[in-house]
Coordinates of C-alpha atoms and ligand atoms in Angstrom, one line a residue:
M227 CA -6.2 -4.0 -29.5
A228 CA -3.9 -6.0 -27.6
S229 CA -1.7 -4.7 -24.2
H230 CA 0.2 -1.9 -24.2
L231 CA 1.4 1.1 -21.7
A232 CA -1.0 4.3 -22.1
C233 CA -0.4 7.5 -21.2
F234 CA -2.8 8.7 -18.3
N235 CA -2.8 12.5 -19.1
A236 CA -6.0 12.8 -21.0
P237 CA -5.3 14.8 -23.5
C238 CA -1.6 12.2 -24.1
R239 CA -3.2 8.7 -24.2
A240 CA 0.4 7.9 -26.4
H241 CA 0.3 4.7 -26.9
F242 CA 4.0 2.4 -26.1
D243 CA 5.2 -1.1 -26.5
L244 CA 5.5 -3.2 -23.1
N245 CA 8.6 -3.9 -23.4
E246 CA 9.5 -0.5 -23.3
V247 CA 11.3 0.7 -20.1
L248 CA 9.6 3.7 -19.9
Y249 CA 8.1 5.4 -16.0
N250 CA 6.5 8.3 -18.3
C251 CA 5.4 9.1 -21.4
P252 CA 8.1 10.5 -23.4
N253 CA 5.6 12.5 -25.3
C254 CA 3.9 14.5 -22.1
G255 CA 5.5 14.0 -19.4
G256 CA 3.0 12.0 -17.9
L257 CA 1.9 8.8 -16.0
L258 CA 1.8 5.0 -17.5
E259 CA -0.2 2.1 -17.0
V260 CA -1.4 -0.2 -18.4
E261 CA -3.9 -1.2 -20.9
Y262 CA -5.3 -4.6 -22.0
D263 CA -7.4 -6.1 -24.5
F264 CA -10.4 -7.7 -22.0
S265 CA -12.5 -8.8 -24.6
D266 CA -12.6 -12.5 -23.7
V267 CA -12.8 -11.6 -20.2
D268 CA -16.0 -13.6 -18.7
A269 CA -16.6 -12.9 -15.1
S270 CA -18.9 -15.5 -14.1
V271 CA -16.4 -18.1 -15.5
L272 CA -13.7 -16.4 -13.5
K273 CA -14.7 -15.9 -10.4
R274 CA -15.3 -20.0 -10.6
V275 CA -11.7 -20.9 -12.2
W276 CA -10.4 -18.2 -9.0
R277 CA -12.1 -20.4 -6.4
E278 CA -10.9 -23.5 -8.0
R279 CA -7.6 -22.1 -7.7
R280 CA -7.6 -21.8 -4.0
M281 CA -7.7 -25.4 -4.3
E282 CA -4.7 -25.7 -6.0
N283 CA -1.1 -26.6 -4.7
S284 CA 0.9 -24.9 -7.9
P285 CA 2.8 -21.7 -7.0
L286 CA 1.1 -19.4 -9.3
S287 CA -2.4 -20.4 -8.2
Q288 CA -1.1 -20.4 -3.9
S289 CA -0.6 -17.0 -4.9
G290 CA -2.8 -14.2 -3.5
V291 CA -1.6 -11.9 -6.3
W292 CA -1.0 -14.7 -9.8
R293 CA -4.1 -16.4 -9.1
Y294 CA -6.0 -13.4 -10.3
R295 CA -3.8 -12.8 -13.4
E296 CA -6.7 -12.4 -16.2
L297 CA -7.0 -9.0 -14.3
F298 CA -3.0 -8.4 -15.2
P299 CA -2.1 -10.4 -18.5
F300 CA 0.9 -8.4 -18.9
L301 CA 3.1 -11.2 -18.8
D302 CA 4.1 -13.4 -22.4
D303 CA 6.1 -16.0 -20.7
L304 CA 4.9 -16.5 -17.0
A305 CA 8.2 -18.6 -16.2
H306 CA 9.0 -14.8 -15.4
V307 CA 7.1 -14.1 -12.1
I308 CA 9.0 -14.9 -9.0
T309 CA 6.5 -15.6 -6.1
L310 CA 6.6 -15.7 -2.2
R311 CA 3.3 -16.4 -2.1
E312 CA 1.9 -13.0 -1.5
G313 CA -1.9 -11.8 -0.8
N314 CA -3.8 -14.3 0.9
T315 CA -4.4 -11.6 3.0
P316 CA -7.2 -11.6 5.7
L317 CA -10.7 -9.8 6.3
L318 CA -11.1 -9.9 10.4
D319 CA -13.9 -8.3 12.2
A320 CA -12.8 -6.1 14.8
P321 CA -15.8 -4.7 16.7
R322 CA -13.8 -2.9 19.9
A323 CA -11.8 -1.0 16.7
A324 CA -15.5 -0.5 15.1
G325 CA -16.6 1.2 17.9
Y326 CA -13.4 3.7 18.4
G327 CA -14.1 4.9 14.6
G328 CA -18.2 5.4 15.7
L329 CA -19.2 2.0 13.1
A330 CA -21.7 -0.6 14.3
R331 CA -19.0 -2.7 12.3
V332 CA -15.7 -2.5 10.8
V333 CA -14.0 -4.6 8.7
F334 CA -9.7 -4.9 7.9
K335 CA -7.8 -5.9 4.5
H336 CA -5.0 -6.4 6.8
Q337 CA -1.9 -6.3 4.0
G338 CA 1.0 -7.0 6.5
F339 CA 0.3 -11.4 6.7
N340 CA 2.2 -11.1 2.9
P341 CA 5.4 -13.0 2.7
T342 CA 7.3 -8.9 3.4
G343 CA 4.9 -8.0 6.2
S344 CA 3.2 -5.1 3.8
F345 CA 1.0 -4.8 0.4
K346 CA 4.5 -4.0 -1.3
D347 CA 4.1 -7.6 -2.4
N348 CA 1.5 -7.6 -4.2
G349 CA 2.9 -5.0 -6.3
M350 CA 7.0 -6.4 -6.1
T351 CA 6.0 -9.6 -7.6
C352 CA 4.6 -8.2 -10.5
G353 CA 7.8 -5.6 -10.7
A354 CA 10.0 -7.7 -10.2
A355 CA 8.5 -10.5 -13.3
Q356 CA 8.3 -7.2 -15.5
A357 CA 12.4 -7.1 -14.8
K358 CA 13.1 -10.8 -15.1
R359 CA 11.1 -10.1 -18.8
L360 CA 13.1 -7.0 -19.7
G361 CA 16.5 -9.6 -18.8
M362 CA 17.1 -6.3 -16.3
R363 CA 20.3 -7.7 -14.2
R364 CA 19.6 -4.5 -11.6
V365 CA 16.7 -3.4 -10.3
A366 CA 16.3 -0.1 -7.7
C367 CA 14.5 1.8 -5.3
V368 CA 14.0 4.4 -2.9
S369 CA 11.9 4.0 -0.1
T370 CA 10.5 4.6 3.2
G371 CA 11.1 1.0 4.1
N372 CA 8.5 -1.1 2.9
T373 CA 8.8 -1.4 -0.5
S374 CA 12.7 -1.7 -0.3
A375 CA 11.8 -5.1 2.4
S376 CA 9.2 -6.2 -0.6
M377 CA 11.9 -6.0 -2.9
A378 CA 15.4 -6.7 -1.8
A379 CA 13.2 -10.2 -1.1
Y380 CA 11.5 -10.5 -4.9
A381 CA 15.1 -9.4 -6.7
S382 CA 17.3 -11.5 -4.2
A383 CA 14.6 -14.1 -4.5
G384 CA 14.3 -14.2 -8.9
G385 CA 18.4 -13.3 -8.8
L386 CA 18.3 -9.5 -9.5
E387 CA 20.8 -7.7 -8.1
P388 CA 19.0 -5.0 -5.8
L389 CA 19.6 -1.7 -4.6
I390 CA 18.0 0.1 -2.3
F391 CA 18.2 4.4 -1.6
I392 CA 16.6 5.0 1.8
P393 CA 16.4 8.7 3.7
H394 CA 19.5 8.2 6.5
G395 CA 18.1 8.1 10.0
N396 CA 14.2 7.7 8.6
I397 CA 13.1 4.4 8.4
S398 CA 12.4 2.0 10.8
Y399 CA 14.8 -0.4 11.9
G400 CA 12.1 -3.0 11.2
K401 CA 12.5 -2.6 7.6
L402 CA 15.9 -1.3 7.2
A403 CA 16.8 -5.1 9.0
Q404 CA 14.6 -6.6 6.2
A405 CA 16.3 -5.0 3.3
L406 CA 20.0 -6.2 4.6
E407 CA 18.7 -9.5 5.8
Y408 CA 17.8 -10.4 1.6
G409 CA 20.8 -9.1 1.1
A410 CA 19.6 -5.6 -0.7
K411 CA 22.5 -3.2 -0.9
T412 CA 21.7 -0.7 0.8
F413 CA 22.7 3.0 0.7
Q414 CA 21.3 5.7 3.7
V415 CA 20.9 9.1 1.6
E416 CA 21.4 12.1 3.3
A417 CA 18.3 14.0 1.9
N418 CA 14.4 13.0 2.1
F419 CA 12.0 10.7 0.4
D420 CA 10.9 13.5 -2.9
Q421 CA 15.3 14.6 -3.7
I422 CA 16.1 10.7 -2.9
L423 CA 13.3 9.2 -6.1
A424 CA 14.7 12.4 -8.3
L425 CA 18.5 11.2 -7.5
V426 CA 17.8 7.6 -8.4
R427 CA 15.9 8.6 -11.7
T428 CA 18.7 9.6 -12.6
L429 CA 21.0 6.8 -11.8
A430 CA 18.5 4.4 -13.0
E431 CA 18.1 6.0 -16.6
K432 CA 22.3 6.5 -17.1
L433 CA 22.8 3.0 -15.6
G434 CA 20.4 0.7 -17.0
I435 CA 19.0 -0.3 -13.6
Y436 CA 15.1 -1.0 -12.7
L437 CA 13.0 1.1 -11.1
L438 CA 10.3 -0.6 -8.7
N439 CA 9.0 2.1 -7.2
S440 CA 5.3 2.9 -7.8
I441 CA 5.6 4.8 -10.3
N442 CA 6.4 1.9 -12.1
P443 CA 3.0 1.2 -14.1
F444 CA 3.1 -2.8 -13.2
R445 CA 3.3 -2.6 -9.2
I446 CA 0.0 -1.0 -9.8
E447 CA -1.4 -3.9 -11.4
G448 CA -0.4 -6.0 -8.6
Q449 CA -1.0 -3.9 -5.7
K450 CA -5.0 -4.3 -8.1
S451 CA -4.8 -8.1 -6.3
I452 CA -5.3 -6.5 -3.3
V453 CA -9.0 -5.4 -4.5
I454 CA -9.6 -8.4 -6.2
E455 CA -9.2 -10.4 -3.5
M456 CA -10.6 -8.3 -1.3
L457 CA -14.1 -8.5 -3.4
D458 CA -13.6 -12.3 -4.0
Q459 CA -13.1 -12.7 -0.3
R460 CA -16.6 -10.7 0.4
D461 CA -18.3 -13.1 -2.6
W462 CA -18.2 -10.3 -4.5
R463 CA -20.6 -7.9 -2.0
V464 CA -19.7 -4.0 -2.7
P465 CA -18.9 -2.3 0.4
D466 CA -19.6 1.2 0.7
W467 CA -16.0 2.8 1.3
I468 CA -12.6 1.2 1.2
V469 CA -10.5 3.6 3.4
L470 CA -6.7 3.4 3.2
P471 CA -3.5 5.5 4.3
G472 CA -1.7 7.9 1.1
G473 CA 1.8 8.0 0.9
N474 CA 3.2 8.6 -2.5
L475 CA -0.2 7.7 -3.7
G476 CA 0.3 4.3 -5.8
N477 CA -2.3 2.3 -3.9
V478 CA -5.2 4.2 -4.3
S479 CA -4.2 4.2 -7.7
A480 CA -4.1 0.5 -7.5
F481 CA -7.6 0.2 -6.1
G482 CA -9.1 3.0 -8.4
K483 CA -8.0 1.1 -11.7
G484 CA -8.6 -2.3 -10.2
L485 CA -12.0 -1.6 -8.8
R486 CA -12.9 0.3 -12.5
E487 CA -11.7 -2.7 -14.4
L488 CA -14.0 -4.9 -12.0
H489 CA -17.0 -2.9 -12.2
R490 CA -16.2 -2.1 -16.1
L491 CA -16.5 -6.3 -16.6
G492 CA -19.4 -6.9 -14.8
F493 CA -17.6 -8.5 -11.7
L494 CA -19.6 -5.6 -9.3
D495 CA -22.4 -4.2 -9.6
R496 CA -21.6 -0.7 -8.4
L497 CA -18.0 1.2 -7.5
P498 CA -17.2 1.5 -3.7
R499 CA -16.4 4.9 -2.5
L500 CA -12.4 5.5 -1.5
G501 CA -11.3 7.5 1.7
V502 CA -7.6 8.0 1.6
V503 CA -6.0 9.0 5.0
Q504 CA -2.9 11.6 5.2
A505 CA -0.7 12.7 8.4
E506 CA -0.9 16.1 8.5
G507 CA 2.2 16.9 8.5
S508 CA 2.7 15.3 5.2
S509 CA -0.7 16.2 3.6
P510 CA 0.0 17.5 0.5
F511 CA -2.5 15.7 -1.3
Y512 CA -5.2 16.6 1.3
E513 CA -4.7 20.6 0.7
Y514 CA -5.0 20.3 -3.2
M515 CA -8.1 18.4 -2.9
R516 CA -9.6 20.2 -0.1
A517 CA -8.8 23.4 -2.4
G518 CA -11.0 21.7 -5.3
G519 CA -8.6 20.0 -7.2
S520 CA -7.7 22.7 -10.2
S521 CA -4.8 24.5 -8.4
A522 CA -1.3 23.7 -9.2
F523 CA -0.5 20.9 -7.1
R524 CA 1.7 22.3 -3.8
A525 CA 4.6 19.9 -2.9
V526 CA 5.0 20.0 1.1
E527 CA 9.1 20.5 1.1
H528 CA 9.4 19.6 4.2
P529 CA 6.8 16.3 5.0
E530 CA 6.9 15.7 9.2
T531 CA 5.3 12.4 10.9
L532 CA 6.3 9.5 12.8
A533 CA 4.5 7.4 10.5
T534 CA 7.9 7.0 8.0
A535 CA 6.0 5.4 5.9
I536 CA 3.7 8.0 4.3
K537 CA 6.4 10.7 4.9
I538 CA 6.0 11.9 1.5
G539 CA 5.9 15.4 0.4
D540 CA 5.5 14.9 -3.2
P541 CA 3.4 12.3 -4.1
V542 CA 3.9 10.9 -7.6
S543 CA 1.1 9.6 -8.2
W544 CA -1.4 12.3 -7.2
P545 CA -3.2 12.7 -10.6
K546 CA -3.9 8.8 -10.9
A547 CA -5.0 9.1 -7.1
Q548 CA -7.3 12.2 -8.0
F549 CA -9.1 11.1 -11.1
E550 CA -9.6 7.5 -8.7
I551 CA -10.7 9.7 -5.8
E552 CA -13.2 11.6 -8.0
S553 CA -14.4 8.3 -10.3
S554 CA -15.6 6.8 -6.6
K555 CA -16.7 9.6 -5.0
G556 CA -14.6 9.4 -2.5
V557 CA -12.9 11.9 -0.2
V558 CA -9.3 12.9 1.4
E559 CA -8.6 13.2 5.3
R560 CA -6.2 14.0 7.2
V561 CA -5.4 12.4 11.1
T562 CA -2.6 13.8 13.6
E563 CA 0.0 12.1 14.9
A564 CA -1.9 11.0 18.1
E565 CA -4.7 9.8 16.0
I566 CA -2.5 7.8 14.7
A567 CA -0.8 6.5 17.3
D568 CA -4.0 6.4 19.4
A569 CA -6.0 4.6 16.6
K570 CA -3.1 2.5 15.9
A571 CA -3.3 1.5 20.4
I572 CA -6.9 0.0 20.0
V573 CA -6.1 -1.5 16.3
G574 CA -3.7 -3.6 18.8
R575 CA -5.9 -3.9 21.7
C576 CA -8.0 -5.5 18.9
G577 CA -5.7 -8.4 18.8
I578 CA -4.6 -7.2 15.3
G579 CA -1.8 -4.8 15.6
C580 CA -0.4 -2.9 12.4
E581 CA 2.5 -0.5 11.6
P582 CA 2.0 3.2 12.2
A583 CA 0.7 4.3 8.5
S584 CA -1.4 1.5 8.4
A585 CA -3.5 3.2 11.5
A586 CA -4.3 6.2 9.9
S587 CA -6.8 4.2 8.0
L588 CA -8.8 4.1 11.5
A589 CA -8.2 7.5 13.1
G590 CA -9.3 9.0 9.3
I591 CA -12.2 6.8 9.3
R592 CA -12.9 8.0 12.9
K593 CA -12.7 11.6 12.1
L594 CA -15.3 10.7 8.6
T595 CA -17.8 9.0 11.1
A596 CA -17.5 12.5 13.6
A597 CA -18.5 14.6 10.5
G598 CA -20.9 12.7 9.9
V599 CA -19.5 11.6 5.7
I600 CA -19.5 8.1 6.5
D601 CA -22.5 6.5 8.0
R602 CA -22.4 4.8 11.0
D603 CA -23.8 2.1 10.0
A604 CA -21.6 1.8 6.5
D605 CA -20.4 -1.4 4.8
V606 CA -16.7 -0.1 5.6
V607 CA -12.9 -1.9 5.0
A608 CA -10.3 -0.4 6.3
V609 CA -6.8 -1.4 4.8
L610 CA -4.0 -2.3 7.3
T611 CA -1.0 -1.9 4.9
G612 CA 1.9 -2.7 7.3
N613 CA 2.8 -5.7 10.2
V614 CA 3.0 -4.4 14.2
L615 CA 6.6 -5.6 14.2
K616 CA 7.7 -3.2 11.6
D617 CA 7.7 -0.5 13.7
P618 CA 8.8 -1.6 17.4
D619 CA 11.0 1.7 18.4
Y620 CA 7.2 3.4 18.1
I621 CA 5.8 1.3 20.0
Y622 CA 7.1 1.0 22.4
K623 CA 8.4 4.3 23.4
F624 CA 3.6 5.3 23.2
H625 CA 3.3 1.9 25.5
T626 CA 5.7 4.0 28.4
G627 CA 4.6 7.7 27.7
Q628 CA 8.4 9.1 25.6
L629 CA 6.9 9.0 21.7
E630 CA 7.5 12.5 20.8
A631 CA 5.7 14.1 17.6
P632 CA 8.1 15.4 15.5
G633 CA 8.0 19.3 16.7
G634 CA 9.0 17.9 20.4
S635 CA 5.6 17.2 22.2
L636 CA 5.4 14.2 24.2
I637 CA 2.5 11.9 23.2
R638 CA 0.6 10.7 26.3
S639 CA -2.9 8.4 25.9
S640 CA -4.7 6.3 28.0
L641 CA -4.4 3.3 26.2
E642 CA -0.5 3.6 27.2
N643 CA 0.2 -0.7 28.4
R644 CA 3.6 -0.3 30.5
P645 CA 5.6 -3.3 31.3
V646 CA 6.1 -3.5 35.0
V647 CA 9.4 -4.9 36.6
V648 CA 9.2 -6.8 39.2
P649 CA 11.5 -9.0 41.8
N650 CA 11.5 -12.8 41.6
D651 CA 8.9 -13.1 44.2
A652 CA 5.3 -14.9 44.0
A653 CA 3.6 -13.0 46.8
R654 CA 5.1 -9.7 45.4
I655 CA 3.0 -10.4 42.1
T656 CA -0.2 -11.6 43.2
E657 CA -0.3 -8.8 45.2
L658 CA 0.4 -6.5 42.2
L659 CA -2.0 -8.7 40.3
D660 CA -4.7 -8.2 42.8
E661 CA -4.1 -3.7 43.1
Ligands
F0G916 N1 1.2 2.1 4.4 C1 3.0 2.1 4.3 C2 3.5 0.3 5.4 C3 3.6 1.9 3.4 O1 4.8 1.7 3.4 C4 3.2 3.2 2.3 C5 4.0 3.5 1.5 C6 1.8 3.9 2.8 C7 0.7 3.0 3.3 C8 1.5 4.8 1.5 O2 1.2 3.6 0.2 O3 2.7 5.1 -1.2 O4 0.8 3.4 -2.1 O5 0.1 6.1 -1.4 N2 5.6 3.3 1.4 C9 6.6 3.1 0.1 C10 7.9 2.6 0.2 C11 6.5 4.7 -0.2 O6 8.7 3.2 0.3 O7 7.7 1.6 0.9 P1 1.2 4.9 -1.3

């Protein structure tokens, strides 16, 4: 069996060549995934090879994605790789966050340490390589901000032309600034994420532009490296839970696929459970799974949340996400704006920091431990998906008591940390410090 694209839809499972430009199955419209012949994979050999690569200076070995390329061998020529040395993100202990989350211990896998500050880089390096391999000149995405920042960087680094479509007024300035700085042609569209995705798919087909949204199966392949690296860093000790925020649901799909493959190939002795956390105003997947996961999937027409990264009402990858949640005996939770804001401030107080969507992980853990779903002594890895500097506006408003939830109510918190305006006067500052 050679590598190929396969329809994810179980009754169809049609196969297509890796060189075809496809985002959905032409037969049934299902999602696509990449399937490989893994018959040569030897887990113990690869574990050693991957460790040795950490000592090497070649770009491919230094990349925390391509170091693990044997588990996503879709390229026929590695010369197509564009790498900014993505991945290599740390596992960070955070005792204060653990206490807040109701756990004895929690570890953050912080994807915000990536070159453009989010987990999107793990997938984008693979999507961009596939674009090069296909001979594409222009690449496009619709984004709540991080995908566009990442795509702009990788496309420009690799000599491709990046075209970005974002919901006007609904992404953070940190992310928009990155897209502009990395040289993307940027369209701010007067519509929401879901509407723009439909628009961009039409444009991509018409104009022969390569689409690099997470519907692109090669991006999902790259995002598998997040869990591969996580397990390598843990000497292959499987955690009880991996908890992450969910928007378009590409990341949970990638984690699930990566973990199942690692398990099947003998790297892991069991599967961890996956926990996906959505923002209350944008939680169609939570609703769907709570209703049993067998009724029709109902999109949220007007998604709302200050965590703009996960402000998505019609997530494209929900069938894959459902499969991965069910295969891992996982759960889906949702959290309020105030819960996200407080959890984010706690991550900050740990000296770690993250963007709002990322904090949904810790907020969700707090709810799931309180409900007895996650044990206090469970071994939990929480994924922080984006860097603290992605959304400084949110942070300043939070700490100065000006953060407004989508309905207009103020989010006030005991974790506020107002800056103090002082005169240029040492005596007065000393007084203030003694108060
Ligand atoms: N966290 C952050 C920081 C994100 O940027 C995203 C998605 C998610 C979580 C959710 O991941 O979509 O795989 O479930 N951002 C996309 C974007 C949609 O356009 O940057 P998901």
